[in-house]
Short mmCIF file of C-alpha atoms and ligand atoms in Angstrom, two decimals:
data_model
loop_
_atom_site.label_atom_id
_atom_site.label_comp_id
_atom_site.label_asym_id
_atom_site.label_seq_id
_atom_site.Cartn_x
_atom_site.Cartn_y
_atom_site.Cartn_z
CA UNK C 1 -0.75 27.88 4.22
CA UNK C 2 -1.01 25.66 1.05
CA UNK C 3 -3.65 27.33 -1.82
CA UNK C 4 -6.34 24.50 -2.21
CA UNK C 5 -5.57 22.26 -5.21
CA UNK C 6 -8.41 20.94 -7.49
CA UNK C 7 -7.03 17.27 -8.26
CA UNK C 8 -5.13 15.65 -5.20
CA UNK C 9 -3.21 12.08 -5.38
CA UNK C 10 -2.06 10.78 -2.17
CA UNK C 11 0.39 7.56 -1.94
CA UNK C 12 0.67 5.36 1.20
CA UNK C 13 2.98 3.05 2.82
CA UNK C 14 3.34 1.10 5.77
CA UNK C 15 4.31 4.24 8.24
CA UNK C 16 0.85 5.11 7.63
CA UNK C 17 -0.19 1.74 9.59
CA UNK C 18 2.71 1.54 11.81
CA UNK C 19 0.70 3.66 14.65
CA UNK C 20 -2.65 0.94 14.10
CA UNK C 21 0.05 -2.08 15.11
CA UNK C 22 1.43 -3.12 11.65
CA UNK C 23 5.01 -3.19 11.32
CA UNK C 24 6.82 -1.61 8.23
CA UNK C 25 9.53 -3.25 6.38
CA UNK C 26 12.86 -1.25 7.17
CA UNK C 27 12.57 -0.12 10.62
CA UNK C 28 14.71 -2.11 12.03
CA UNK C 29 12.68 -4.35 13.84
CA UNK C 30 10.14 -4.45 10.48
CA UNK C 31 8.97 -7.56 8.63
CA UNK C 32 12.51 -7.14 6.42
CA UNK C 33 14.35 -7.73 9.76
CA UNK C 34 12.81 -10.97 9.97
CA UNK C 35 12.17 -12.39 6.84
CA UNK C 36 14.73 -12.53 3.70
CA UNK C 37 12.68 -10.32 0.94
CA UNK C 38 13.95 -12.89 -1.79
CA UNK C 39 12.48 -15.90 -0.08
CA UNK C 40 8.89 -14.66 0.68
CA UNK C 41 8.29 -11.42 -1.55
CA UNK C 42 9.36 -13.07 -5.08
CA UNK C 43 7.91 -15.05 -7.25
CA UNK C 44 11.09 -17.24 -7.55
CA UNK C 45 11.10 -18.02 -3.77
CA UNK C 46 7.00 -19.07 -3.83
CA UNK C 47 8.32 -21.17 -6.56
CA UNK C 48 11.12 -23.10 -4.36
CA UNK C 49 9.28 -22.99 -1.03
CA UNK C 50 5.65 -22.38 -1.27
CA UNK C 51 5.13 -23.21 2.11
CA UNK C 52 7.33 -20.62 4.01
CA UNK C 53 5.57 -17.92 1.69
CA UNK C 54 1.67 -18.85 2.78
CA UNK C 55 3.07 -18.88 6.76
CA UNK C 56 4.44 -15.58 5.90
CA UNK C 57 1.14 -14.19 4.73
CA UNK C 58 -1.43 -16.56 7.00
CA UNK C 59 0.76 -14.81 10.05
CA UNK C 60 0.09 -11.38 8.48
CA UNK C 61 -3.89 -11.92 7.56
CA UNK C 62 -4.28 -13.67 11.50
CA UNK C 63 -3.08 -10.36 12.39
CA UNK C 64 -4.86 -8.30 10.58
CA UNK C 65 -8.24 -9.89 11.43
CA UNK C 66 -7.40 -9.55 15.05
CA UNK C 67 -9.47 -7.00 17.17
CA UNK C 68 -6.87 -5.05 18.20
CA UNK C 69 -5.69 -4.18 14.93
CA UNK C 70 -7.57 -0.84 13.52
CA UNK C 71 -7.77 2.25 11.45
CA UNK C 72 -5.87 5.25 13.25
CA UNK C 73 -6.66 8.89 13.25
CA UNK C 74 -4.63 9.07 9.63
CA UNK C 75 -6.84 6.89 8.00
CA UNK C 76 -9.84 8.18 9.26
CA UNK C 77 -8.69 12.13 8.25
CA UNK C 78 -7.84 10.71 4.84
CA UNK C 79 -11.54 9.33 4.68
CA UNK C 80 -12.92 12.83 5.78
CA UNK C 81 -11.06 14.52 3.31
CA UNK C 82 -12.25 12.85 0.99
CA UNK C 83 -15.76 12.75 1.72
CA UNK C 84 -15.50 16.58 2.37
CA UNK C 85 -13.30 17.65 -0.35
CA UNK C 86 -14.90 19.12 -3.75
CA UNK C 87 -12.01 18.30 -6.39
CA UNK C 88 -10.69 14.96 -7.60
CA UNK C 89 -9.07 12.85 -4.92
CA UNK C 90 -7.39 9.91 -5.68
CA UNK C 91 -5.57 7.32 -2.89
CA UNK C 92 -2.75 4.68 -3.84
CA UNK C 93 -1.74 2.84 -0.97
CA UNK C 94 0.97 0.11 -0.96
CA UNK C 95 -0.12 -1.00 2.08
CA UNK C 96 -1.79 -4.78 1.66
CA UNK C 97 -4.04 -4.31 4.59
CA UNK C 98 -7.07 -2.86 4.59
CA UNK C 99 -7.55 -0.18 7.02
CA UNK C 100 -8.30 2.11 4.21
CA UNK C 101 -11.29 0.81 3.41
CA UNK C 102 -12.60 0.39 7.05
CA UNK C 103 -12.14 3.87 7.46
CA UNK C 104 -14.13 4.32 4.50
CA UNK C 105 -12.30 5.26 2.13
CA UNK C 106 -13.59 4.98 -1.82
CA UNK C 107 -11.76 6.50 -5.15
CA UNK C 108 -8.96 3.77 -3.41
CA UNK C 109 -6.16 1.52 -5.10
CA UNK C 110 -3.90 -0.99 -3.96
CA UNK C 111 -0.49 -0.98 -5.91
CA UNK C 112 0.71 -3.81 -4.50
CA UNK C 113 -2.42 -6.27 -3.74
CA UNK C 114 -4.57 -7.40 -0.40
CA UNK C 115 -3.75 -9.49 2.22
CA UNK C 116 -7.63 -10.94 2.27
CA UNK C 117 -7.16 -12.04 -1.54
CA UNK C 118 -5.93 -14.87 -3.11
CA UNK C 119 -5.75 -16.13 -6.93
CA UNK C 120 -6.28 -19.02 -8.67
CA UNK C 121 -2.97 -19.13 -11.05
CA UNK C 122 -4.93 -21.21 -13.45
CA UNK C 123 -7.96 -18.99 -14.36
CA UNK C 124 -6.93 -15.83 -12.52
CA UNK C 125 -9.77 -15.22 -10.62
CA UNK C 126 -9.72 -13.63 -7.13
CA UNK C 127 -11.44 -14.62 -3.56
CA UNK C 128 -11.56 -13.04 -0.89
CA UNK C 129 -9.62 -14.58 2.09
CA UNK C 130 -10.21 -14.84 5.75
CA UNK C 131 -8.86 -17.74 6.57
CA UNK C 132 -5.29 -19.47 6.72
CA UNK C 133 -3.90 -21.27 3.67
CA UNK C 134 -1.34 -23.84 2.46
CA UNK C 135 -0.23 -25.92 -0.67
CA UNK C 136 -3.35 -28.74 0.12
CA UNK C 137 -5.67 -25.95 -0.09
CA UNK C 138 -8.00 -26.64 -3.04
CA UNK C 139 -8.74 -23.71 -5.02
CA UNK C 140 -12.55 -22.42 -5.12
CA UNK C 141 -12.74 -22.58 -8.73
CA UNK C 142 -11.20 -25.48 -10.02
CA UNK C 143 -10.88 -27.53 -7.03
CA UNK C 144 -7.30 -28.04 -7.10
CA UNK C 145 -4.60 -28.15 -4.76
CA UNK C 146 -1.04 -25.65 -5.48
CA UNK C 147 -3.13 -23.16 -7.61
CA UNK C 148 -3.83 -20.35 -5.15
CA UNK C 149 -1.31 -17.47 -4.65
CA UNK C 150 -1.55 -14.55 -2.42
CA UNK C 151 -2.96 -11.97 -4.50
CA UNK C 152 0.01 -9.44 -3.88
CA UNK C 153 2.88 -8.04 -5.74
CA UNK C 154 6.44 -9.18 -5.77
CA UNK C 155 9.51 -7.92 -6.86
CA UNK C 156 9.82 -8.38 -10.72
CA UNK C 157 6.19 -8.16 -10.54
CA UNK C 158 3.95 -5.55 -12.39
CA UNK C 159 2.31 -3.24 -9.74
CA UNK C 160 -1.59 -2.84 -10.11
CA UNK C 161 -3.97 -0.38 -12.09
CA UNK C 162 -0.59 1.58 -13.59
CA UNK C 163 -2.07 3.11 -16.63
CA UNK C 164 -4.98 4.42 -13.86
CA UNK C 165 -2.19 5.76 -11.29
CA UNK C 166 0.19 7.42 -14.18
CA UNK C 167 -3.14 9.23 -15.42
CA UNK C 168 -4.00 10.42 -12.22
CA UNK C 169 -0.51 11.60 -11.68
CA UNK C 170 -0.29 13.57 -14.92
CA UNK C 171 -3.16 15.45 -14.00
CA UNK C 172 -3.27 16.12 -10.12
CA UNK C 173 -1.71 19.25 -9.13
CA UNK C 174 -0.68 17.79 -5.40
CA UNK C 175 1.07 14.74 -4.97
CA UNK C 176 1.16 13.78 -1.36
CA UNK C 177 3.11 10.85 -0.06
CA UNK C 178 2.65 9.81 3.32
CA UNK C 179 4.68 7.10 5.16
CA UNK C 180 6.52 5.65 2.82
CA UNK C 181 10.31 5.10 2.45
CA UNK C 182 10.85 5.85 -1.07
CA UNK C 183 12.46 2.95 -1.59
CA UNK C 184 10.33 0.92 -3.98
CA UNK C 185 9.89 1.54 -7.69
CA UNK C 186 7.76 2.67 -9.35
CA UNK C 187 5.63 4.25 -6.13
CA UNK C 188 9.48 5.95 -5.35
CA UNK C 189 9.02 7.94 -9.00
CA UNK C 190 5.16 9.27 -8.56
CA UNK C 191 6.14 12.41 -6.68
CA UNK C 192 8.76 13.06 -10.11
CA UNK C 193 5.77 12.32 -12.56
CA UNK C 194 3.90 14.68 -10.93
CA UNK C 195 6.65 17.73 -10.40
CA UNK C 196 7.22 17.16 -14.09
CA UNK C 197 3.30 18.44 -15.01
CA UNK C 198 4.00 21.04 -12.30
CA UNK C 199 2.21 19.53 -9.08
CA UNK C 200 3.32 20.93 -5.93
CA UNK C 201 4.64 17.90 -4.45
CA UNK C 202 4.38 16.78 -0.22
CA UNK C 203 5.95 14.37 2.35
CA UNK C 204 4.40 13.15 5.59
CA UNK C 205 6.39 11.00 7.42
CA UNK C 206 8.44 10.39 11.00
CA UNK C 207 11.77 11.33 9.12
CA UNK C 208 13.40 12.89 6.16
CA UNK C 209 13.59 10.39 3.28
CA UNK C 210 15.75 10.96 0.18
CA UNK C 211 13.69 12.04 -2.55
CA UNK C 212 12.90 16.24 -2.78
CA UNK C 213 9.25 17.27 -2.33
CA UNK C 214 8.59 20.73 -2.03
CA UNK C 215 6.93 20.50 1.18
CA UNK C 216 8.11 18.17 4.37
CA UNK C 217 5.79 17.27 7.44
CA UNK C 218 7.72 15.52 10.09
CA UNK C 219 5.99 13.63 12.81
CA UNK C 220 3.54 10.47 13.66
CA UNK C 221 1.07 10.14 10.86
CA UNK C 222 -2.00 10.01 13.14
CA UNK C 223 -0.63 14.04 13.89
CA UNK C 224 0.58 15.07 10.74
CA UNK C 225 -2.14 13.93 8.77
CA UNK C 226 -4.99 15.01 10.43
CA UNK C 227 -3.57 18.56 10.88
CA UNK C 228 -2.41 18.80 7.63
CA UNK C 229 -5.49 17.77 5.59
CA UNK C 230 -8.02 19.51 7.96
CA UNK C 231 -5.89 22.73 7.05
CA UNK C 232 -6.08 21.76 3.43
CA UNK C 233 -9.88 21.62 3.30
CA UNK C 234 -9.48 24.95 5.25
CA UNK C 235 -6.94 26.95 2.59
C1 BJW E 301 6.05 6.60 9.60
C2 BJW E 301 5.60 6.14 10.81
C3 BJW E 301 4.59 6.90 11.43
C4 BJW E 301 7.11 4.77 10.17
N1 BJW E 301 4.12 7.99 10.82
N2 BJW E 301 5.58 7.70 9.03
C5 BJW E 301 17.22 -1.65 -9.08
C6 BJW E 301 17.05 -0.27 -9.06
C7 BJW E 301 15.76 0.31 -9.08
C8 BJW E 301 14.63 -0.48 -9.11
C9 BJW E 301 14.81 -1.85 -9.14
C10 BJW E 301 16.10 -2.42 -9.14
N3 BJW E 301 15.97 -3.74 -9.16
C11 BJW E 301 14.65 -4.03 -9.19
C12 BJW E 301 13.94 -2.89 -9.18
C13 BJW E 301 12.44 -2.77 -9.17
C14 BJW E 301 11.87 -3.17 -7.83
C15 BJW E 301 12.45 -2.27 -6.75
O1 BJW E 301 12.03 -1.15 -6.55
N4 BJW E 301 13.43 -2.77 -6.01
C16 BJW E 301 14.13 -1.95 -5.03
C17 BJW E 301 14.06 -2.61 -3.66
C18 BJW E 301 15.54 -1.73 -5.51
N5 BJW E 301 10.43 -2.99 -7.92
C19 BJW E 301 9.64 -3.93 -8.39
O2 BJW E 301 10.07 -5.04 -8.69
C20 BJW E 301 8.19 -3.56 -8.58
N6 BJW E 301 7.78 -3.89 -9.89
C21 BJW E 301 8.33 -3.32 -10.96
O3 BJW E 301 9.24 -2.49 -10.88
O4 BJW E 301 7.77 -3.71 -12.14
C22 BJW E 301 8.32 -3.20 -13.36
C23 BJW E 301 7.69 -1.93 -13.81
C24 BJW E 301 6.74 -1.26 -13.09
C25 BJW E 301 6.16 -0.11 -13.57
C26 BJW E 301 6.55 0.42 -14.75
C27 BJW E 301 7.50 -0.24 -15.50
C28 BJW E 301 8.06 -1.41 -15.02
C29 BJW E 301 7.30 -4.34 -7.62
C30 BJW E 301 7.52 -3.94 -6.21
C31 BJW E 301 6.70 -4.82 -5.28
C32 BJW E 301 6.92 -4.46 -3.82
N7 BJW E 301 6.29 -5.42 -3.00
C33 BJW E 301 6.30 -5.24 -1.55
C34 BJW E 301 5.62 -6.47 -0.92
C35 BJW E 301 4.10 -6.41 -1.21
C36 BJW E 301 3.34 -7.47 -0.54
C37 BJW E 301 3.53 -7.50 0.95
O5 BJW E 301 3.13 -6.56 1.67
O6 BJW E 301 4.07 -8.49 1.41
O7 BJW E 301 5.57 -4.04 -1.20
S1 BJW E 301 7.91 -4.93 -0.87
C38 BJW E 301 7.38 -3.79 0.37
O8 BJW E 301 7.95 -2.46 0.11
C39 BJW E 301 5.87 -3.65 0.17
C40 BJW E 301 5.67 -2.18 0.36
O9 BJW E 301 4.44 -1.78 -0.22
C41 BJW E 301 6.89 -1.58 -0.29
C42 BJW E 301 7.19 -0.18 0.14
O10 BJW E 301 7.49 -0.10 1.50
P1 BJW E 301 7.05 1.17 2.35
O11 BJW E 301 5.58 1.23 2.45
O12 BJW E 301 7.73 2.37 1.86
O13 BJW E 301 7.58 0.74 3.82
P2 BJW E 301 9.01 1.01 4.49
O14 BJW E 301 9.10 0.09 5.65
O15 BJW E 301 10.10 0.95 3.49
O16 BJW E 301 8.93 2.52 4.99
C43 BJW E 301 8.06 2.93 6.01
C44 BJW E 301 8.12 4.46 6.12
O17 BJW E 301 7.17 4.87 7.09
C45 BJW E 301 9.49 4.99 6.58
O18 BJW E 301 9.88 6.07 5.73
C46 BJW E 301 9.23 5.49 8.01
O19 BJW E 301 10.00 6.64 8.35
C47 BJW E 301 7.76 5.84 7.94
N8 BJW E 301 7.06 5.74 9.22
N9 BJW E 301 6.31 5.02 11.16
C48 BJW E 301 4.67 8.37 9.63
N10 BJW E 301 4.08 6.54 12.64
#
């Protein structure tokens, strides 16, 4: 049984949506399998082909506004937990959907950006998004065509609300990553930021990834999570 901790951080990825219909990016039928990362997940491949990169996301955000696509049973326990829980609670998802958020989740970031956003790269400024877009779409704010990007982050790219996440980090005393390959920096270096100020540090996911938590929860997150959090709010 894990002693209750007063300041949590949990990180998602994609494994924690796999279960709600969302594919990850290495499994090997994920969106990586599919798609090369350089041409539609970098800035320098929106530069040479625009087009390919607003099918890529217009196919993702169609899916994601589908009915059949849902928060699961992790998201929701990660919402309880929250609501329920008495310490600080802070929850960093990579994920660019957001089934977070419609499981009601609040104290909530996204690293990496939303798949219902886009920004103007002329003044910055960021709509929300519900419908498909291309290069003839004319931006909201100053009505031209070409400006709009998806508001997500690429490689090379700065992730979002760092200074926010490293404080967090250097002050939780769990660290708890769930669903998430490890493979990405700087989300693959939170659980060391955190070990370093003397967190106890946690995985949840299918399999064993290569980075050394202290604690490791194998299994579908719509098991592991609930269990494990309900048991939290229990210790
Ligand atoms: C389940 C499950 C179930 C499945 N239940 N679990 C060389 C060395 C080291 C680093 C670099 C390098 N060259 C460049 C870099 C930096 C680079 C990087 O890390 N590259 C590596 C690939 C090598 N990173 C960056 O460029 C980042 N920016 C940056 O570093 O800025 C500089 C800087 C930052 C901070 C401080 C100082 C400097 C930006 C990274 C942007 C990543 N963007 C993407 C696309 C976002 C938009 C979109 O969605 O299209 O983000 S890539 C993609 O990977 C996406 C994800 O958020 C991210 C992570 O993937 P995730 O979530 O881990 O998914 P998977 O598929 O990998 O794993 C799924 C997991 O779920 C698996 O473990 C399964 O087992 C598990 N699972 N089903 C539980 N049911």
């Amino acid at each position: 049984m894990t002693s209750r901790p007063r300041s949590i951080v949990v990180l998602t990825g994609a494994g924690i949506s796999a279960e709600s219909g969302i594919e990850t990016f290495r499994a090997s039928e994920g969106l990586w399998a599919n798609h090369h990362v350089e041409d539609v997940a970098t800035p320098q491949g929106f530069a040479r082909n625009p087009q390919l990169v607003y099918e890529f996301y217009n196919q993702r955000r169609r899916q994601l506004l589908t009915p059949e696509i849902s928060p699961n049973a992790a998201h929701a326990a990660l919402a309880k937990f929250e609501h329920e829980f008495d310490g600080e609670f802070l929850l960093v998802t990579q994920n660019v959907d957001n089934l977070h958020e419609r499981a009601s989740s609040q104290n909530l970031i996204h690293m990496h950006g939303e798949l219902l956003k886009m920004r103007c790269l002329n003044s910055n400024l960021i709509f929300d998004v519900n419908e498909d877009f291309d290069y003839d779409t004319r931006c909201r704010c100053c009505r031209s065509a070409g400006n709009l990007r998806p508001q997500v982050v690429w490689f090379g790219e700065m992730p979002l609300q760092m200074n926010r996440i490293n404080r967090a980090l250097e002050n939780c005393d769990m660290f708890i990553a769930i669903g998430t390959s490890g493979n990405v920096y700087p989300a693959s270096g939170f659980y060391r930021t955190a070990k370093i100020k003397k967190a106890s540090t946690v995985e949840l996911n299918l399999e064993q990834t290569d980075s050394s938590f202290d604690q490791r929860v194998y299994g579908p997150a719509t098991e592991s999570v609930p269990l494990f959090f309900e048991s939290l709010l229990h210790s």
